[in-house]
Amino acid sequence: MSQNKEELQVAALKNGTVIDHIPSEKLFQVVQLLRVENMSTNITIGFNLDSKKLGKKGIIKITDKFFGDEEINRISVVAPHVKLNIIRDYEVVEKKEVQMPDNLYAIVKCANPKCITNNEPMPTLFHVIDKDNCVVRCHYCEKELNREDLTIL
Ligand SMILES: [Zn+2]
């Protein structure tokens, strides 16, 4: 029953991407990370939907949008187990889970006030050194940050 319900929540999209299993408290950060406000296609955002696994979850449906890995994997910084359903002609043609990328380019801010990225107009770059625990190291000043320390740009 609840399986059918979950399928119904994604059924209305003809072509595009459904981003599912977003913890509700992370939904708006994910929206921000994906730059959803700059998109011009039809977008549905569901907040506090019932989820067996998460209790409450968020979901984002974006019409006619197919993300590149780099574009979508940035959301792993705030929500590591998000699922993607790629929809073509009303059918799920691909399912995947977001992966922590090897590098974070211009996504998060360095916490070191002396870091060059905080003092020059330049993008940040972090190397992901522990994907399971989301530990990253600044390319420029070598400051290490955990998920809790990350500030999204
Ligand atoms: Zn730095």
mmCIF file of N, CA and C in Angstrom, residues 3 11 14 18 24 41 52 70 73 75 87 104 118 122 127 133 141-143:
data_model
loop_
_atom_site.group_PDB
_atom_site.id
_atom_site.type_symbol
_atom_site.label_atom_id
_atom_site.label_comp_id
_atom_site.label_asym_id
_atom_site.label_seq_id
_atom_site.Cartn_x
_atom_site.Cartn_y
_atom_site.Cartn_z
ATOM 1 N N GLN A 3 3.938 1.436 -0.615
ATOM 2 C CA GLN A 3 4.795 1.387 -1.802
ATOM 3 C C GLN A 3 4.066 2.030 -2.989
ATOM 4 N N ALA A 11 4.578 9.731 -10.012
ATOM 5 C CA ALA A 11 3.993 9.282 -11.279
ATOM 6 C C ALA A 11 3.650 10.403 -12.249
ATOM 7 N N LYS A 14 6.365 13.560 -16.700
ATOM 8 C CA LYS A 14 6.545 12.908 -18.000
ATOM 9 C C LYS A 14 8.024 12.661 -18.291
ATOM 10 N N VAL A 18 13.319 13.033 -10.482
ATOM 11 C CA VAL A 18 12.716 13.093 -9.152
ATOM 12 C C VAL A 18 13.829 12.857 -8.143
ATOM 13 N N SER A 24 13.631 15.819 5.565
ATOM 14 C CA SER A 24 12.861 17.071 5.501
ATOM 15 C C SER A 24 13.676 18.282 5.934
ATOM 16 N N THR A 41 11.901 25.542 -15.661
ATOM 17 C CA THR A 41 10.927 24.486 -15.937
ATOM 18 C C THR A 41 10.005 24.288 -14.737
ATOM 19 N N LYS A 52 8.511 5.813 5.201
ATOM 20 C CA LYS A 52 8.722 4.698 6.128
ATOM 21 C C LYS A 52 10.120 4.783 6.743
ATOM 22 N N GLU A 70 28.273 15.678 -11.574
ATOM 23 C CA GLU A 70 28.903 16.701 -10.741
ATOM 24 C C GLU A 70 27.857 17.651 -10.163
ATOM 25 N N ASN A 73 25.800 15.501 -7.511
ATOM 26 C CA ASN A 73 26.518 14.949 -6.368
ATOM 27 C C ASN A 73 26.851 15.990 -5.310
ATOM 28 N N ILE A 75 24.832 17.641 -3.755
ATOM 29 C CA ILE A 75 23.868 17.585 -2.653
ATOM 30 C C ILE A 75 24.260 16.568 -1.593
ATOM 31 N N ILE A 87 13.153 9.988 -15.135
ATOM 32 C CA ILE A 87 11.871 9.643 -15.752
ATOM 33 C C ILE A 87 11.877 10.027 -17.231
ATOM 34 N N LEU A 104 35.092 19.068 -4.183
ATOM 35 C CA LEU A 104 33.980 20.015 -4.107
ATOM 36 C C LEU A 104 34.493 21.341 -4.637
ATOM 37 N N ASN A 118 39.044 33.125 1.197
ATOM 38 C CA ASN A 118 38.225 34.085 1.931
ATOM 39 C C ASN A 118 38.728 35.511 1.771
ATOM 40 N N MET A 122 37.941 34.247 -5.526
ATOM 41 C CA MET A 122 38.251 32.995 -6.219
ATOM 42 C C MET A 122 37.376 31.880 -5.666
ATOM 43 N N HIS A 127 39.183 18.782 -1.354
ATOM 44 C CA HIS A 127 39.328 17.375 -1.699
ATOM 45 C C HIS A 127 38.601 16.564 -0.635
ATOM 46 N N ASN A 133 32.319 9.691 5.991
ATOM 47 C CA ASN A 133 32.078 10.645 7.074
ATOM 48 C C ASN A 133 32.076 12.093 6.610
ATOM 49 N N CYS A 141 44.580 25.841 1.914
ATOM 50 C CA CYS A 141 45.185 26.021 3.244
ATOM 51 C C CYS A 141 45.235 24.716 4.033
ATOM 52 N N GLU A 142 44.702 23.626 3.433
ATOM 53 C CA GLU A 142 44.720 22.290 4.027
ATOM 54 C C GLU A 142 43.884 22.154 5.294
ATOM 55 N N LYS A 143 43.039 23.119 5.546
ATOM 56 C CA LYS A 143 42.105 23.008 6.677
ATOM 57 C C LYS A 143 41.143 21.840 6.410
#
